[in-house]
Coordinates of C-alpha atoms and ligand atoms in Angstrom, one line a residue:
M1 CA -17.1 -51.8 17.7
L2 CA -20.4 -52.5 16.2
A3 CA -21.7 -54.1 19.4
G4 CA -24.3 -51.8 21.0
V5 CA -24.3 -49.2 18.2
I6 CA -27.9 -48.1 17.9
P7 CA -29.2 -46.3 14.8
L8 CA -29.8 -42.6 15.3
P9 CA -33.3 -41.2 15.9
T10 CA -35.6 -40.7 13.1
E11 CA -37.2 -37.8 11.3
R12 CA -39.6 -37.2 8.5
V13 CA -38.2 -35.7 5.3
S14 CA -39.8 -34.9 2.0
L15 CA -38.9 -37.1 -1.0
G16 CA -36.9 -34.2 -2.6
R17 CA -34.6 -34.1 0.4
A18 CA -34.3 -37.9 1.0
L19 CA -31.4 -38.7 -1.3
G20 CA -28.7 -40.7 0.5
R21 CA -30.8 -41.1 3.7
V22 CA -31.6 -44.5 5.2
L23 CA -35.2 -45.6 5.6
A24 CA -36.2 -46.2 9.2
E25 CA -39.3 -48.2 8.4
P26 CA -40.3 -50.5 5.6
V27 CA -42.5 -48.9 2.8
D28 CA -45.4 -50.7 1.3
T29 CA -47.4 -49.5 -1.7
R30 CA -51.1 -48.7 -1.6
V31 CA -51.2 -48.4 -5.4
S32 CA -50.2 -50.7 -8.2
L33 CA -47.8 -49.8 -11.0
P34 CA -48.9 -49.3 -13.6
P35 CA -52.2 -48.2 -12.0
W36 CA -54.1 -49.3 -15.1
D37 CA -53.4 -51.2 -18.3
N38 CA -51.7 -48.8 -20.7
S39 CA -49.9 -48.7 -24.0
A40 CA -46.2 -49.2 -24.3
M41 CA -46.1 -47.7 -27.8
D42 CA -47.4 -45.0 -30.0
G43 CA -49.8 -46.8 -32.3
F44 CA -53.3 -48.2 -32.6
A45 CA -55.4 -50.1 -30.2
V46 CA -57.0 -53.0 -32.0
R47 CA -58.8 -56.3 -31.5
S48 CA -56.0 -58.8 -32.2
G49 CA -58.5 -61.1 -33.9
D50 CA -59.1 -58.3 -36.5
V51 CA -55.5 -58.1 -37.6
T52 CA -54.5 -61.8 -37.7
G53 CA -52.5 -62.3 -40.9
A54 CA -52.1 -58.6 -41.7
S55 CA -48.9 -58.1 -43.7
M56 CA -47.1 -55.4 -45.8
S57 CA -48.5 -56.8 -49.0
E58 CA -52.0 -57.6 -47.5
P59 CA -52.7 -55.0 -44.8
T60 CA -55.9 -55.0 -42.8
I61 CA -57.7 -51.7 -43.2
L62 CA -59.4 -50.5 -40.0
E63 CA -61.6 -47.5 -39.4
V64 CA -60.0 -45.0 -36.9
I65 CA -62.8 -44.0 -34.5
G66 CA -60.9 -41.9 -31.9
E67 CA -57.7 -41.3 -30.0
V68 CA -56.5 -41.7 -26.4
A69 CA -53.5 -39.7 -25.2
A70 CA -51.7 -40.2 -21.9
G71 CA -53.6 -38.6 -19.1
H72 CA -57.0 -38.8 -20.9
A73 CA -59.8 -41.3 -20.4
P74 CA -60.8 -43.3 -23.5
E75 CA -64.0 -42.1 -25.1
A76 CA -64.6 -44.7 -27.8
S77 CA -64.7 -48.5 -27.6
V78 CA -62.9 -50.6 -30.2
R79 CA -65.4 -52.7 -32.1
E80 CA -64.9 -55.1 -34.9
G81 CA -63.1 -53.4 -37.9
T82 CA -62.1 -50.4 -35.9
A83 CA -59.0 -49.0 -34.2
V84 CA -58.3 -46.2 -31.7
R85 CA -55.0 -44.2 -32.0
V86 CA -53.1 -44.3 -28.8
L87 CA -50.0 -42.6 -27.4
T88 CA -47.5 -44.2 -25.1
G89 CA -48.8 -44.3 -21.6
A90 CA -52.5 -44.0 -22.7
L91 CA -55.2 -46.1 -21.2
I92 CA -56.3 -49.1 -23.3
P93 CA -59.7 -48.3 -24.7
P94 CA -62.4 -50.9 -23.9
G95 CA -62.7 -53.7 -26.5
A96 CA -59.0 -53.5 -27.6
D97 CA -56.6 -56.3 -26.6
A98 CA -53.5 -55.3 -28.5
I99 CA -51.5 -52.4 -29.7
V100 CA -50.1 -52.2 -33.2
P101 CA -47.0 -49.8 -33.1
V102 CA -47.3 -46.9 -35.6
E103 CA -44.2 -48.3 -37.3
D104 CA -46.4 -51.3 -38.4
T105 CA -49.0 -49.1 -40.1
D106 CA -49.3 -46.7 -43.0
A107 CA -49.9 -43.8 -40.6
P108 CA -47.4 -41.0 -40.5
R109 CA -45.0 -41.0 -37.5
G110 CA -44.9 -38.0 -35.2
M111 CA -47.4 -35.2 -35.1
A112 CA -50.2 -35.9 -37.5
T113 CA -54.0 -35.3 -37.7
L114 CA -56.1 -38.3 -36.9
P115 CA -56.6 -40.4 -40.0
D116 CA -60.0 -41.8 -41.0
R117 CA -58.5 -45.2 -41.7
V118 CA -55.3 -47.1 -41.0
A119 CA -53.6 -49.9 -42.8
I120 CA -52.3 -52.5 -40.3
Q121 CA -49.2 -54.1 -41.9
R122 CA -48.5 -56.7 -39.3
G123 CA -50.5 -58.9 -36.9
A124 CA -50.5 -58.4 -33.1
A125 CA -50.9 -61.1 -30.5
T126 CA -53.3 -60.6 -27.6
G127 CA -51.7 -58.3 -25.1
A128 CA -49.0 -57.0 -27.5
H129 CA -47.4 -53.8 -26.3
I130 CA -49.8 -53.5 -23.4
R131 CA -48.3 -52.8 -19.9
V132 CA -50.6 -54.6 -17.6
A133 CA -51.8 -53.0 -14.3
G134 CA -49.7 -54.2 -11.4
G135 CA -47.1 -55.6 -13.8
D136 CA -44.4 -53.6 -12.0
V137 CA -45.6 -53.6 -8.4
R138 CA -48.9 -54.6 -6.9
A139 CA -50.9 -52.7 -4.2
G140 CA -50.0 -54.1 -0.8
E141 CA -46.5 -55.2 -1.9
R142 CA -43.4 -54.2 0.1
L143 CA -41.4 -51.7 -1.9
L144 CA -38.3 -51.2 0.3
G145 CA -37.2 -52.6 3.6
A146 CA -36.0 -50.6 6.6
G147 CA -32.2 -49.9 6.5
V148 CA -31.9 -49.3 2.8
R149 CA -30.3 -46.2 1.4
L150 CA -32.4 -44.0 -0.8
T151 CA -30.8 -43.9 -4.2
P152 CA -32.2 -42.1 -7.3
P153 CA -34.0 -45.2 -8.6
R154 CA -35.5 -45.9 -5.2
L155 CA -36.7 -42.3 -5.0
A156 CA -38.3 -42.9 -8.4
L157 CA -40.1 -45.9 -7.1
L158 CA -41.3 -44.0 -4.0
A159 CA -42.4 -41.1 -6.2
A160 CA -44.3 -43.3 -8.6
T161 CA -46.2 -44.9 -5.8
G162 CA -47.1 -41.6 -4.2
H163 CA -44.9 -41.4 -1.1
A164 CA -44.3 -37.7 -0.5
E165 CA -42.6 -38.1 2.9
L166 CA -40.4 -40.7 4.4
L167 CA -39.3 -41.7 7.8
V168 CA -35.5 -41.8 7.8
H169 CA -32.6 -41.8 10.3
R170 CA -31.0 -38.5 11.3
L171 CA -27.7 -38.0 9.5
P172 CA -24.7 -38.9 11.7
R173 CA -22.4 -36.0 12.6
V174 CA -18.8 -36.8 12.6
A175 CA -16.1 -34.5 14.0
V176 CA -12.7 -34.9 12.5
L177 CA -9.5 -33.9 14.3
A178 CA -5.9 -33.9 13.1
T179 CA -3.2 -34.1 15.6
G180 CA 0.5 -33.3 15.1
D181 CA 3.0 -30.5 15.7
E182 CA 4.2 -30.9 12.1
L183 CA 0.8 -30.3 10.5
V184 CA 0.1 -27.2 8.4
P185 CA -3.3 -26.5 6.9
V186 CA -3.5 -26.9 3.1
G187 CA -2.8 -23.5 1.5
E188 CA -0.3 -22.3 4.1
P189 CA 3.5 -22.4 3.6
L190 CA 5.2 -25.6 5.0
G191 CA 8.0 -23.9 6.8
A192 CA 11.1 -25.8 7.9
A193 CA 9.5 -29.0 9.2
G194 CA 5.9 -28.9 8.2
I195 CA 3.7 -31.3 6.2
H196 CA 0.3 -30.6 4.9
D197 CA -2.6 -32.0 6.9
S198 CA -4.1 -34.3 4.4
N199 CA -5.9 -36.6 6.8
S200 CA -8.5 -33.9 7.8
V201 CA -9.3 -33.6 4.1
S202 CA -9.5 -37.3 3.4
L203 CA -11.4 -38.1 6.6
C204 CA -14.0 -35.4 6.0
A205 CA -14.4 -36.7 2.4
Q206 CA -14.7 -40.3 3.6
V207 CA -17.3 -39.2 6.1
R208 CA -19.3 -37.4 3.4
A209 CA -18.9 -40.2 1.0
A210 CA -20.3 -42.6 3.6
G211 CA -23.4 -40.3 3.7
A212 CA -22.7 -38.5 6.9
E213 CA -22.1 -34.9 7.9
A214 CA -18.4 -33.9 8.6
I215 CA -17.4 -31.3 11.1
D216 CA -13.7 -30.3 10.7
L217 CA -12.2 -29.6 14.1
G218 CA -8.9 -28.6 12.5
I219 CA -5.4 -29.4 13.9
A220 CA -4.4 -30.0 17.5
R221 CA -0.8 -29.8 18.6
D222 CA 0.7 -32.9 20.3
R223 CA -0.3 -31.5 23.7
F224 CA -2.6 -33.4 26.0
E225 CA -4.7 -30.3 27.1
E226 CA -5.1 -29.2 23.5
V227 CA -6.3 -32.6 22.3
V228 CA -8.6 -33.0 25.2
A229 CA -10.1 -29.5 24.6
R230 CA -10.7 -30.3 20.9
L231 CA -12.2 -33.7 21.7
R232 CA -14.6 -32.0 24.0
D233 CA -15.7 -29.7 21.2
G234 CA -16.3 -32.6 19.0
I235 CA -18.2 -34.6 21.7
A236 CA -20.5 -31.7 22.3
T237 CA -21.6 -31.4 18.7
A238 CA -21.1 -34.8 17.1
D239 CA -22.1 -38.4 17.3
M240 CA -18.6 -39.6 16.7
V241 CA -15.2 -38.1 16.8
V242 CA -12.5 -39.4 14.5
A243 CA -8.9 -38.2 15.3
S244 CA -5.8 -39.1 13.4
G245 CA -2.2 -39.3 14.6
G246 CA -0.8 -39.5 18.0
V247 CA -2.1 -43.0 18.9
S248 CA 1.1 -45.0 18.7
V249 CA 3.9 -45.5 21.3
G250 CA 5.8 -42.3 20.6
A251 CA 6.7 -39.9 23.4
H252 CA 4.3 -37.4 22.0
D253 CA 1.3 -39.7 21.4
V254 CA -1.3 -38.2 23.7
V255 CA -4.6 -39.3 22.0
R256 CA -5.2 -42.4 24.1
D257 CA -4.7 -40.6 27.3
A258 CA -7.0 -37.9 26.1
F259 CA -9.7 -40.5 25.3
G260 CA -9.3 -41.6 28.9
A261 CA -9.8 -38.0 30.1
V262 CA -13.0 -37.3 28.1
G263 CA -14.4 -40.8 28.3
T264 CA -13.2 -44.4 28.2
L265 CA -10.6 -46.1 26.1
D266 CA -12.2 -49.4 25.1
L267 CA -9.7 -50.9 22.8
W268 CA -6.2 -50.2 21.5
R269 CA -4.4 -51.9 18.7
V270 CA -5.9 -54.2 16.0
A271 CA -4.1 -56.9 14.1
V272 CA -4.2 -55.2 10.8
Q273 CA -1.6 -53.8 8.4
P274 CA -1.6 -50.9 7.9
G275 CA -3.2 -49.4 10.9
K276 CA -2.2 -51.4 14.0
P277 CA -2.3 -48.7 16.7
L278 CA -6.0 -47.8 16.3
A279 CA -7.7 -46.7 19.4
F280 CA -11.4 -46.9 20.1
G281 CA -13.4 -45.5 23.0
H282 CA -16.6 -43.6 23.9
A283 CA -17.8 -40.7 25.9
E284 CA -21.2 -40.5 27.7
V285 CA -22.7 -37.0 27.5
Q286 CA -25.6 -35.6 29.6
L287 CA -28.1 -33.9 27.2
P288 CA -30.0 -30.7 28.1
E289 CA -33.6 -31.2 29.2
G290 CA -36.3 -31.5 26.6
P291 CA -36.5 -33.2 23.3
A292 CA -33.1 -34.5 22.5
D293 CA -33.1 -34.7 18.8
G294 CA -35.0 -33.0 16.1
P295 CA -38.7 -32.4 15.9
E296 CA -39.6 -36.0 16.8
G297 CA -37.2 -36.3 19.7
D298 CA -37.9 -39.9 20.6
D299 CA -35.7 -42.4 19.0
G300 CA -38.0 -45.2 20.0
N301 CA -35.2 -47.7 20.5
G302 CA -35.0 -47.8 24.3
A303 CA -31.9 -45.8 24.7
D304 CA -31.7 -43.4 27.6
P305 CA -32.9 -40.2 26.0
S306 CA -31.1 -38.0 28.6
T307 CA -27.6 -39.0 27.6
K308 CA -25.9 -39.5 24.3
R309 CA -23.0 -41.9 23.6
V310 CA -20.3 -40.4 21.4
L311 CA -17.9 -42.9 19.8
L312 CA -14.2 -42.0 19.7
F313 CA -11.8 -43.3 17.1
G314 CA -8.1 -42.6 17.2
L315 CA -6.7 -43.6 13.8
P316 CA -3.0 -43.9 13.1
G317 CA -1.6 -40.8 11.4
N318 CA 0.1 -42.3 8.3
P319 CA -2.3 -41.2 5.6
V320 CA -2.7 -44.8 4.2
S321 CA -3.4 -46.2 7.7
T322 CA -5.9 -43.4 8.3
F323 CA -7.7 -44.1 5.1
V324 CA -7.7 -47.9 5.5
T325 CA -8.7 -48.0 9.2
F326 CA -11.6 -45.6 8.5
E327 CA -12.7 -47.9 5.7
L328 CA -12.4 -51.0 7.9
F329 CA -13.6 -49.8 11.3
V330 CA -15.2 -46.3 11.2
R331 CA -17.3 -46.7 8.1
P332 CA -19.3 -49.7 9.2
V333 CA -20.0 -48.1 12.6
L334 CA -21.0 -44.9 10.9
R335 CA -23.3 -46.9 8.6
R336 CA -24.9 -48.7 11.5
L337 CA -25.5 -45.3 13.2
A338 CA -27.0 -44.0 10.0
G339 CA -29.4 -47.0 10.1
H340 CA -28.1 -49.2 7.3
A341 CA -29.1 -52.8 7.5
D342 CA -25.8 -53.8 5.9
A343 CA -22.9 -52.3 7.9
T344 CA -20.1 -52.8 5.4
G345 CA -21.9 -52.3 2.1
R346 CA -18.8 -53.3 0.1
M347 CA -18.5 -55.9 -2.5
L348 CA -15.8 -58.5 -2.3
I349 CA -14.3 -59.9 -5.6
R350 CA -12.0 -62.8 -5.8
A351 CA -9.1 -61.9 -8.0
E352 CA -5.6 -63.1 -9.0
L353 CA -2.8 -61.2 -7.4
V354 CA -0.4 -60.1 -10.2
E355 CA 2.7 -59.6 -8.0
P356 CA 3.9 -61.9 -5.2
F357 CA 3.6 -60.5 -1.7
T358 CA 5.3 -61.3 1.6
K359 CA 4.5 -60.1 5.1
S360 CA 5.0 -61.3 8.7
A361 CA 2.2 -63.6 9.9
G362 CA -0.1 -62.4 12.7
R363 CA -1.8 -59.4 11.1
R364 CA -4.4 -59.2 8.3
A365 CA -3.0 -57.1 5.5
F366 CA -5.0 -54.8 3.2
L367 CA -3.0 -54.2 0.0
R368 CA -3.8 -51.2 -2.2
V369 CA -4.5 -52.7 -5.5
R370 CA -6.0 -51.9 -8.9
L371 CA -8.7 -54.4 -9.6
E372 CA -9.4 -54.9 -13.3
P373 CA -11.4 -57.4 -15.3
D374 CA -9.1 -59.9 -17.0
P375 CA -10.7 -62.5 -19.3
D376 CA -7.3 -64.4 -19.5
R377 CA -7.5 -65.3 -15.8
A378 CA -9.7 -68.1 -14.4
S379 CA -11.2 -65.7 -11.8
G380 CA -11.9 -63.1 -14.5
W381 CA -10.1 -60.5 -12.4
R382 CA -6.6 -59.4 -11.7
A383 CA -5.4 -57.3 -8.8
S384 CA -2.1 -55.5 -9.3
M385 CA -0.3 -53.4 -6.7
A386 CA -1.3 -49.8 -7.1
G387 CA 2.2 -48.7 -6.0
G388 CA 4.4 -48.9 -2.9
Q389 CA 2.7 -50.6 0.0
G390 CA 4.2 -48.4 2.7
S391 CA 1.6 -46.7 4.9
H392 CA 2.9 -43.3 3.9
V393 CA 2.5 -43.9 0.1
I394 CA -0.5 -41.7 -0.8
S395 CA 0.1 -42.0 -4.5
A396 CA -0.6 -45.7 -4.4
L397 CA -3.7 -45.1 -2.4
A398 CA -4.9 -42.6 -5.0
E399 CA -4.3 -45.1 -7.7
A400 CA -6.1 -48.0 -5.9
N401 CA -9.7 -49.0 -6.4
G402 CA -9.6 -51.9 -4.0
L403 CA -8.1 -53.4 -0.9
A404 CA -6.8 -57.0 -1.4
I405 CA -7.1 -58.9 1.9
V406 CA -4.3 -61.2 2.9
P407 CA -5.3 -63.4 5.9
E408 CA -3.4 -63.0 9.2
E409 CA -1.8 -66.5 9.1
V410 CA -0.4 -66.1 5.6
D411 CA 3.2 -64.9 5.3
A412 CA 3.7 -65.2 1.5
L413 CA 1.5 -65.2 -1.6
P414 CA 2.9 -66.2 -5.0
A415 CA 2.0 -64.3 -8.1
G416 CA -1.3 -65.6 -9.3
A417 CA -2.6 -66.4 -5.8
L418 CA -6.4 -65.8 -5.3
V419 CA -7.3 -63.0 -2.9
D420 CA -10.5 -61.3 -1.9
V421 CA -10.6 -57.7 -2.9
M422 CA -12.8 -55.2 -1.2
V423 CA -14.1 -52.9 -3.9
L424 CA -13.8 -49.2 -3.0
D425 CA -16.7 -47.3 -4.6
E426 CA -14.8 -44.1 -4.2
G427 CA -11.8 -45.5 -6.0
G428 CA -11.3 -43.9 -9.4
N429 CA -11.6 -45.7 -12.6
Ligands
AMP501 P1 1.5 -40.5 14.1 O1 0.4 -41.4 14.0 O2 1.1 -39.2 14.8 O3 2.7 -41.1 14.7 O4 1.9 -40.0 12.6 C1 2.4 -41.0 11.7 C2 2.8 -40.3 10.4 O5 1.7 -39.7 9.8 C3 3.8 -39.2 10.6 O6 4.7 -39.2 9.5 C4 2.9 -37.9 10.6 O7 3.6 -36.8 10.1 C5 1.9 -38.4 9.6 N1 0.6 -37.7 9.8 C6 0.0 -37.5 11.0 N2 -1.1 -36.8 10.9 C7 -1.2 -36.4 9.6 C8 -2.1 -35.7 8.8 N3 -3.2 -35.1 9.4 N4 -1.9 -35.5 7.5 C9 -0.8 -36.1 6.9 N5 0.1 -36.8 7.6 C10 -0.1 -37.0 8.9
MG502 MG1 2.0 -37.5 15.4

């Protein structure tokens, strides 16, 4: 499914709008951080040689000849027997090679007029409490590579180094469609044979949690024409359409045929549990003349700019299957479209399974588990079943914070067996 997926075109966004976006080019810094030597403490800039051996009982008295606050250039130079009061972030005045924190002096803490003299009550080594220019990053260094997501700390790094605008990938748009005669929108009465459409809600939320834009196409009845029409709506507006339900072998399962009508069905059925009847396909759409995409238009990756390829996912309708197959198949493709270098972006933790588990061999199983640290176990982690493992058991899904992976060839695991658990960020604590 990942084969041939090309990241979406790029656009320039301001730093303030870049949260969650994926960098489309590496960013190097032209400035060093800190840009100049500065003080890590409120205190006094001194010559370390002047204060050697200073102590509480035998303080060294220095004449205070000035002050430097953050944002101000130093005016005085520190000469033998003198000190300059400094505030955190202030440039180091010439002549000084150490900072004595105010706590190690007789000067009052907090707001106070500049004293004439200060008693230094503790010695300071050369360089003490000085943040050296370039100690964080050096001019010319690579800050971030292409394909990383912009998180709050990364935005801080880019802001500190003066990057006001960034080249990022366009956000993927994902259309979400529910299928099923039984489905009733949340908030409406169920009637005699209805169930609430929970997949539209969870899928839209998973799309957003993956950093993409969700378009809710609502519910289609189990009728070929209706599903085809809704798919066409999605294909026209989105980069990907994710449908749920109607992909199995039931008499009313029309989604696969509908994929064939709007595009191509490339694959059906995967050897996973839950989620076996997953369908995957694509549709090729002719784009109107002119720039295809946003102000920059050119995606610069060699794709034919006059067509767009819309990926089609048909996920099985059982809510747990829908969730798990999104996680396993849709999310990585979505992340690749969004430009992520790392398609899965999930951590695997090796943990001990608390309960035994049996299944038939031939399919890889993904158990809904609670992963918790456990110092009494050799692995340091235990994974216990979050509840019933049926693909309709939403309560266990809501309880889970991980998916324990049981390989296809395995048919039984004893209690205490080691399993890899995929950690779900969105799983609650
Ligand atoms: P299907 O994949 O259409 O055979 O559906 C399998 C099961 O999932 C059935 O019990 C459906 O009622 C249920 N289901 C299908 N779609 C949804 C949905 N959008 N929300 C909640 N349950 C659903
Ligand atoms: Mg159905």
